[in-house]
Amino acid sequence: MDRLDRLIGGFDTALRAVAGVHRASRPSPAGGLPECELDAAERAEAAALMRVNHVGEVCAQALYQGQALTARKPENRRALAQAAAEEQDHLAWSADRVRDLGGRLSLLNPLWYGGAFAIGAAAGALGDRWSLAFLAETERQVEEHLSGHLGRLPAADQKTRAVVEAMRADEVRHRQTAIGLGATELPAGVRQGMRFMAKLMTTVAHRV
């Protein structure tokens, strides 16, 4: 029954992720902050960057779901479930910010989710040690990615920056959790491959 419950919960999460319907358990970091004046180009770029971030969170949900289904140890499944719940907050925050900026979510979210779920399940099938290693490296690259976005966002856009900063702080904590649970170091070739795929996804999601 526990496995059936996880499958049903995973299906519900998948539907919400690809449909752009998200529930946050924490208030948005952008709440209460003033909306700044941005010109059309700045607003479009901020919306595109947040769309990319939203795609990253769609993929994170899929990765966590795939890994949780194949995780061996209950404590690892619990850690993945906790991280996934926080990533749902990221989904809601980034989606709301995209819409506030007048943008739209990626049209390819079903594709992103399906591909990331398969990767997560495959990583989990290799065993918890390698699954956690994949998670830790993913979070490290996401942390770098979000830092890069902070460098590109207008300094006056406090609302968007607050969301990205809060997301980055969570990603750091998720990486540290994975390491604490026994994540090993991925081979250099695997890390480079992940960077290539992330760059490709970012390029496409920035436009579509």
mmCIF file of C-alpha atoms in Angstrom:
data_model
loop_
_atom_site.group_PDB
_atom_site.id
_atom_site.type_symbol
_atom_site.label_atom_id
_atom_site.label_comp_id
_atom_site.label_asym_id
_atom_site.label_seq_id
_atom_site.Cartn_x
_atom_site.Cartn_y
_atom_site.Cartn_z
ATOM 1 C CA MET A 1 0.000 0.000 0.000
ATOM 2 C CA ASP A 2 2.892 2.329 0.804
ATOM 3 C CA ARG A 3 4.259 1.876 -2.732
ATOM 4 C CA LEU A 4 0.787 2.380 -4.237
ATOM 5 C CA ASP A 5 0.371 5.584 -2.219
ATOM 6 C CA ARG A 6 3.722 6.823 -3.496
ATOM 7 C CA LEU A 7 2.716 6.050 -7.088
ATOM 8 C CA ILE A 8 -0.574 7.917 -6.720
ATOM 9 C CA GLY A 9 1.165 10.854 -5.057
ATOM 10 C CA GLY A 10 3.783 10.879 -7.788
ATOM 11 C CA PHE A 11 1.122 10.927 -10.498
ATOM 12 C CA ASP A 12 -0.599 13.873 -8.809
ATOM 13 C CA THR A 13 2.722 15.712 -8.539
ATOM 14 C CA ALA A 14 3.454 15.085 -12.220
ATOM 15 C CA LEU A 15 0.088 16.463 -13.320
ATOM 16 C CA ARG A 16 0.522 19.579 -11.226
ATOM 17 C CA ALA A 17 4.082 20.132 -12.390
ATOM 18 C CA VAL A 18 3.349 19.938 -16.117
ATOM 19 C CA ALA A 19 0.061 21.856 -15.823
ATOM 20 C CA GLY A 20 1.608 24.722 -13.875
ATOM 21 C CA VAL A 21 -0.750 24.215 -10.896
ATOM 22 C CA HIS A 22 1.353 24.374 -7.749
ATOM 23 C CA ARG A 23 0.768 24.610 -4.023
ATOM 24 C CA ALA A 24 3.377 26.319 -1.867
ATOM 25 C CA SER A 25 3.660 25.440 1.813
ATOM 26 C CA ARG A 26 5.736 28.554 2.498
ATOM 27 C CA PRO A 27 4.946 32.154 1.563
ATOM 28 C CA SER A 28 6.731 33.554 -1.450
ATOM 29 C CA PRO A 29 9.902 35.507 -0.649
ATOM 30 C CA ALA A 30 8.580 38.133 -3.068
ATOM 31 C CA GLY A 31 5.557 38.814 -0.904
ATOM 32 C CA GLY A 32 5.481 42.272 0.605
ATOM 33 C CA LEU A 33 8.310 43.576 -1.554
ATOM 34 C CA PRO A 34 7.608 46.492 -3.921
ATOM 35 C CA GLU A 35 7.249 45.950 -7.645
ATOM 36 C CA CYS A 36 9.884 47.998 -9.432
ATOM 37 C CA GLU A 37 9.657 49.797 -12.737
ATOM 38 C CA LEU A 38 11.255 47.737 -15.506
ATOM 39 C CA ASP A 39 11.404 48.583 -19.174
ATOM 40 C CA ALA A 40 9.991 46.104 -21.688
ATOM 41 C CA ALA A 41 13.339 44.430 -22.390
ATOM 42 C CA GLU A 42 14.182 44.029 -18.696
ATOM 43 C CA ARG A 43 10.758 42.602 -17.923
ATOM 44 C CA ALA A 44 10.934 40.144 -20.819
ATOM 45 C CA GLU A 45 14.414 38.978 -19.791
ATOM 46 C CA ALA A 46 13.429 38.558 -16.136
ATOM 47 C CA ALA A 47 10.361 36.552 -17.179
ATOM 48 C CA ALA A 48 12.475 34.354 -19.459
ATOM 49 C CA LEU A 49 15.001 33.694 -16.696
ATOM 50 C CA MET A 50 12.231 32.758 -14.283
ATOM 51 C CA ARG A 51 10.713 30.474 -16.927
ATOM 52 C CA VAL A 52 14.072 28.711 -17.124
ATOM 53 C CA ASN A 53 14.080 28.424 -13.330
ATOM 54 C CA HIS A 54 10.560 27.029 -13.386
ATOM 55 C CA VAL A 55 11.622 24.391 -15.925
ATOM 56 C CA GLY A 56 14.495 23.509 -13.619
ATOM 57 C CA GLU A 57 12.019 22.973 -10.791
ATOM 58 C CA VAL A 58 9.774 20.840 -13.014
ATOM 59 C CA CYS A 59 12.825 18.678 -13.692
ATOM 60 C CA ALA A 60 13.707 18.628 -9.996
ATOM 61 C CA GLN A 61 10.244 17.312 -9.128
ATOM 62 C CA ALA A 62 10.595 14.588 -11.739
ATOM 63 C CA LEU A 63 14.100 13.641 -10.597
ATOM 64 C CA TYR A 64 13.014 13.382 -6.974
ATOM 65 C CA GLN A 65 9.954 11.319 -7.883
ATOM 66 C CA GLY A 66 11.998 8.928 -9.993
ATOM 67 C CA GLN A 67 14.680 8.577 -7.343
ATOM 68 C CA ALA A 68 12.199 8.153 -4.486
ATOM 69 C CA LEU A 69 10.469 5.276 -6.290
ATOM 70 C CA THR A 70 13.741 3.353 -6.549
ATOM 71 C CA ALA A 71 15.463 4.436 -3.294
ATOM 72 C CA ARG A 72 16.387 1.508 -1.055
ATOM 73 C CA LYS A 73 16.619 3.116 2.361
ATOM 74 C CA PRO A 74 13.532 4.656 4.045
ATOM 75 C CA GLU A 75 15.589 7.573 5.380
ATOM 76 C CA ASN A 76 16.687 8.403 1.846
ATOM 77 C CA ARG A 77 13.101 8.307 0.614
ATOM 78 C CA ARG A 78 12.112 10.657 3.430
ATOM 79 C CA ALA A 79 14.935 13.059 2.580
ATOM 80 C CA LEU A 80 13.928 13.025 -1.088
ATOM 81 C CA ALA A 81 10.282 13.629 -0.144
ATOM 82 C CA GLN A 82 11.234 16.598 2.039
ATOM 83 C CA ALA A 83 13.385 18.110 -0.689
ATOM 84 C CA ALA A 84 10.607 17.554 -3.238
ATOM 85 C CA ALA A 85 8.136 19.386 -0.990
ATOM 86 C CA GLU A 86 10.458 22.389 -0.839
ATOM 87 C CA GLU A 87 10.940 22.237 -4.594
ATOM 88 C CA GLN A 88 7.144 22.481 -4.928
ATOM 89 C CA ASP A 89 7.428 25.843 -3.208
ATOM 90 C CA HIS A 90 9.989 26.800 -5.854
ATOM 91 C CA LEU A 91 7.564 25.741 -8.572
ATOM 92 C CA ALA A 92 4.813 27.948 -7.182
ATOM 93 C CA TRP A 93 7.100 30.915 -6.504
ATOM 94 C CA SER A 94 8.719 30.866 -9.935
ATOM 95 C CA ALA A 95 5.431 30.312 -11.774
ATOM 96 C CA ASP A 96 3.815 33.227 -9.958
ATOM 97 C CA ARG A 97 6.778 35.449 -10.742
ATOM 98 C CA VAL A 98 6.738 34.516 -14.430
ATOM 99 C CA ARG A 99 3.079 35.518 -14.602
ATOM 100 C CA ASP A 100 3.610 38.713 -12.591
ATOM 101 C CA LEU A 101 6.247 39.723 -15.147
ATOM 102 C CA GLY A 102 3.843 39.084 -18.015
ATOM 103 C CA GLY A 103 5.536 35.906 -19.232
ATOM 104 C CA ARG A 104 4.374 32.331 -19.753
ATOM 105 C CA LEU A 105 5.566 28.921 -18.626
ATOM 106 C CA SER A 106 7.432 26.577 -20.966
ATOM 107 C CA LEU A 107 5.327 24.785 -23.558
ATOM 108 C CA LEU A 108 7.635 21.768 -23.222
ATOM 109 C CA ASN A 109 7.055 21.028 -19.533
ATOM 110 C CA PRO A 110 5.654 17.516 -20.220
ATOM 111 C CA LEU A 111 8.824 16.684 -22.155
ATOM 112 C CA TRP A 112 11.080 18.096 -19.435
ATOM 113 C CA TYR A 113 9.242 16.146 -16.752
ATOM 114 C CA GLY A 114 9.263 12.839 -18.615
ATOM 115 C CA GLY A 115 12.954 12.999 -19.433
ATOM 116 C CA ALA A 116 13.976 14.000 -15.911
ATOM 117 C CA PHE A 117 11.796 11.287 -14.349
ATOM 118 C CA ALA A 118 13.494 8.629 -16.475
ATOM 119 C CA ILE A 119 16.922 9.946 -15.476
ATOM 120 C CA GLY A 120 15.951 9.995 -11.804
ATOM 121 C CA ALA A 121 14.609 6.451 -11.893
ATOM 122 C CA ALA A 122 17.727 5.231 -13.698
ATOM 123 C CA ALA A 123 19.978 6.954 -11.154
ATOM 124 C CA GLY A 124 17.984 5.411 -8.322
ATOM 125 C CA ALA A 125 18.251 1.956 -9.866
ATOM 126 C CA LEU A 126 22.048 2.189 -9.590
ATOM 127 C CA GLY A 127 21.735 2.313 -5.807
ATOM 128 C CA ASP A 128 21.290 4.990 -3.171
ATOM 129 C CA ARG A 129 24.965 5.978 -3.109
ATOM 130 C CA TRP A 130 25.025 6.884 -6.801
ATOM 131 C CA SER A 131 21.507 8.296 -6.747
ATOM 132 C CA LEU A 132 22.512 10.685 -3.970
ATOM 133 C CA ALA A 133 25.689 11.552 -5.877
ATOM 134 C CA PHE A 134 23.588 12.506 -8.887
ATOM 135 C CA LEU A 135 21.328 14.581 -6.635
ATOM 136 C CA ALA A 136 24.254 16.379 -4.994
ATOM 137 C CA GLU A 137 25.823 17.249 -8.342
ATOM 138 C CA THR A 138 22.484 18.409 -9.753
ATOM 139 C CA GLU A 139 21.965 20.732 -6.807
ATOM 140 C CA ARG A 140 25.511 22.073 -7.101
ATOM 141 C CA GLN A 141 24.975 22.940 -10.755
ATOM 142 C CA VAL A 142 21.571 24.486 -10.006
ATOM 143 C CA GLU A 143 23.184 26.618 -7.303
ATOM 144 C CA GLU A 144 25.711 27.914 -9.855
ATOM 145 C CA HIS A 145 22.941 28.468 -12.389
ATOM 146 C CA LEU A 146 20.873 30.542 -9.935
ATOM 147 C CA SER A 147 23.935 32.581 -8.976
ATOM 148 C CA GLY A 148 24.387 33.369 -12.656
ATOM 149 C CA HIS A 149 20.793 34.547 -12.903
ATOM 150 C CA LEU A 150 21.283 36.871 -9.946
ATOM 151 C CA GLY A 151 24.086 38.459 -11.917
ATOM 152 C CA ARG A 152 21.773 39.032 -14.886
ATOM 153 C CA LEU A 153 18.655 40.288 -13.091
ATOM 154 C CA PRO A 154 18.200 44.049 -12.632
ATOM 155 C CA ALA A 155 19.425 45.156 -9.214
ATOM 156 C CA ALA A 156 16.146 47.018 -8.659
ATOM 157 C CA ASP A 157 13.991 43.896 -9.208
ATOM 158 C CA GLN A 158 13.803 42.974 -5.535
ATOM 159 C CA LYS A 159 10.886 40.567 -5.942
ATOM 160 C CA THR A 160 12.517 38.330 -8.538
ATOM 161 C CA ARG A 161 15.879 38.444 -6.786
ATOM 162 C CA ALA A 162 14.313 37.449 -3.460
ATOM 163 C CA VAL A 163 12.742 34.374 -5.052
ATOM 164 C CA VAL A 164 15.979 33.307 -6.722
ATOM 165 C CA GLU A 165 18.005 33.845 -3.546
ATOM 166 C CA ALA A 166 15.591 31.739 -1.481
ATOM 167 C CA MET A 167 15.637 28.972 -4.088
ATOM 168 C CA ARG A 168 19.433 28.993 -4.110
ATOM 169 C CA ALA A 169 19.576 28.685 -0.306
ATOM 170 C CA ASP A 170 17.322 25.614 -0.436
ATOM 171 C CA GLU A 171 19.424 24.019 -3.187
ATOM 172 C CA VAL A 172 22.565 24.420 -1.074
ATOM 173 C CA ARG A 173 20.837 22.689 1.821
ATOM 174 C CA HIS A 174 19.588 19.853 -0.397
ATOM 175 C CA ARG A 175 23.123 19.261 -1.669
ATOM 176 C CA GLN A 176 24.473 19.175 1.864
ATOM 177 C CA THR A 177 21.763 16.714 2.871
ATOM 178 C CA ALA A 178 22.656 14.388 -0.003
ATOM 179 C CA ILE A 179 26.321 14.497 0.971
ATOM 180 C CA GLY A 180 25.414 13.805 4.588
ATOM 181 C CA LEU A 181 23.439 10.732 3.516
ATOM 182 C CA GLY A 182 26.473 9.280 1.751
ATOM 183 C CA ALA A 183 26.618 10.764 -1.757
ATOM 184 C CA THR A 184 29.808 9.919 -3.601
ATOM 185 C CA GLU A 185 31.581 11.925 -6.324
ATOM 186 C CA LEU A 186 30.349 11.422 -9.862
ATOM 187 C CA PRO A 187 32.926 10.736 -12.593
ATOM 188 C CA ALA A 188 34.099 13.836 -14.457
ATOM 189 C CA GLY A 189 32.548 12.650 -17.721
ATOM 190 C CA VAL A 190 29.128 12.327 -16.107
ATOM 191 C CA ARG A 191 29.384 15.801 -14.585
ATOM 192 C CA GLN A 192 30.329 17.274 -17.959
ATOM 193 C CA GLY A 193 27.433 15.492 -19.625
ATOM 194 C CA MET A 194 25.050 16.918 -17.031
ATOM 195 C CA ARG A 195 26.389 20.406 -17.709
ATOM 196 C CA PHE A 196 25.879 19.991 -21.443
ATOM 197 C CA MET A 197 22.277 18.827 -20.983
ATOM 198 C CA ALA A 198 21.559 21.641 -18.520
ATOM 199 C CA LYS A 199 22.928 24.213 -20.957
ATOM 200 C CA LEU A 200 20.797 22.797 -23.770
ATOM 201 C CA MET A 201 17.678 22.842 -21.595
ATOM 202 C CA THR A 202 18.392 26.402 -20.481
ATOM 203 C CA THR A 203 18.813 27.613 -24.065
ATOM 204 C CA VAL A 204 15.539 26.033 -25.197
ATOM 205 C CA ALA A 205 13.518 27.005 -22.111
ATOM 206 C CA HIS A 206 14.642 30.621 -22.394
ATOM 207 C CA ARG A 207 12.747 30.766 -25.693
ATOM 208 C CA VAL A 208 9.971 28.176 -25.499
#
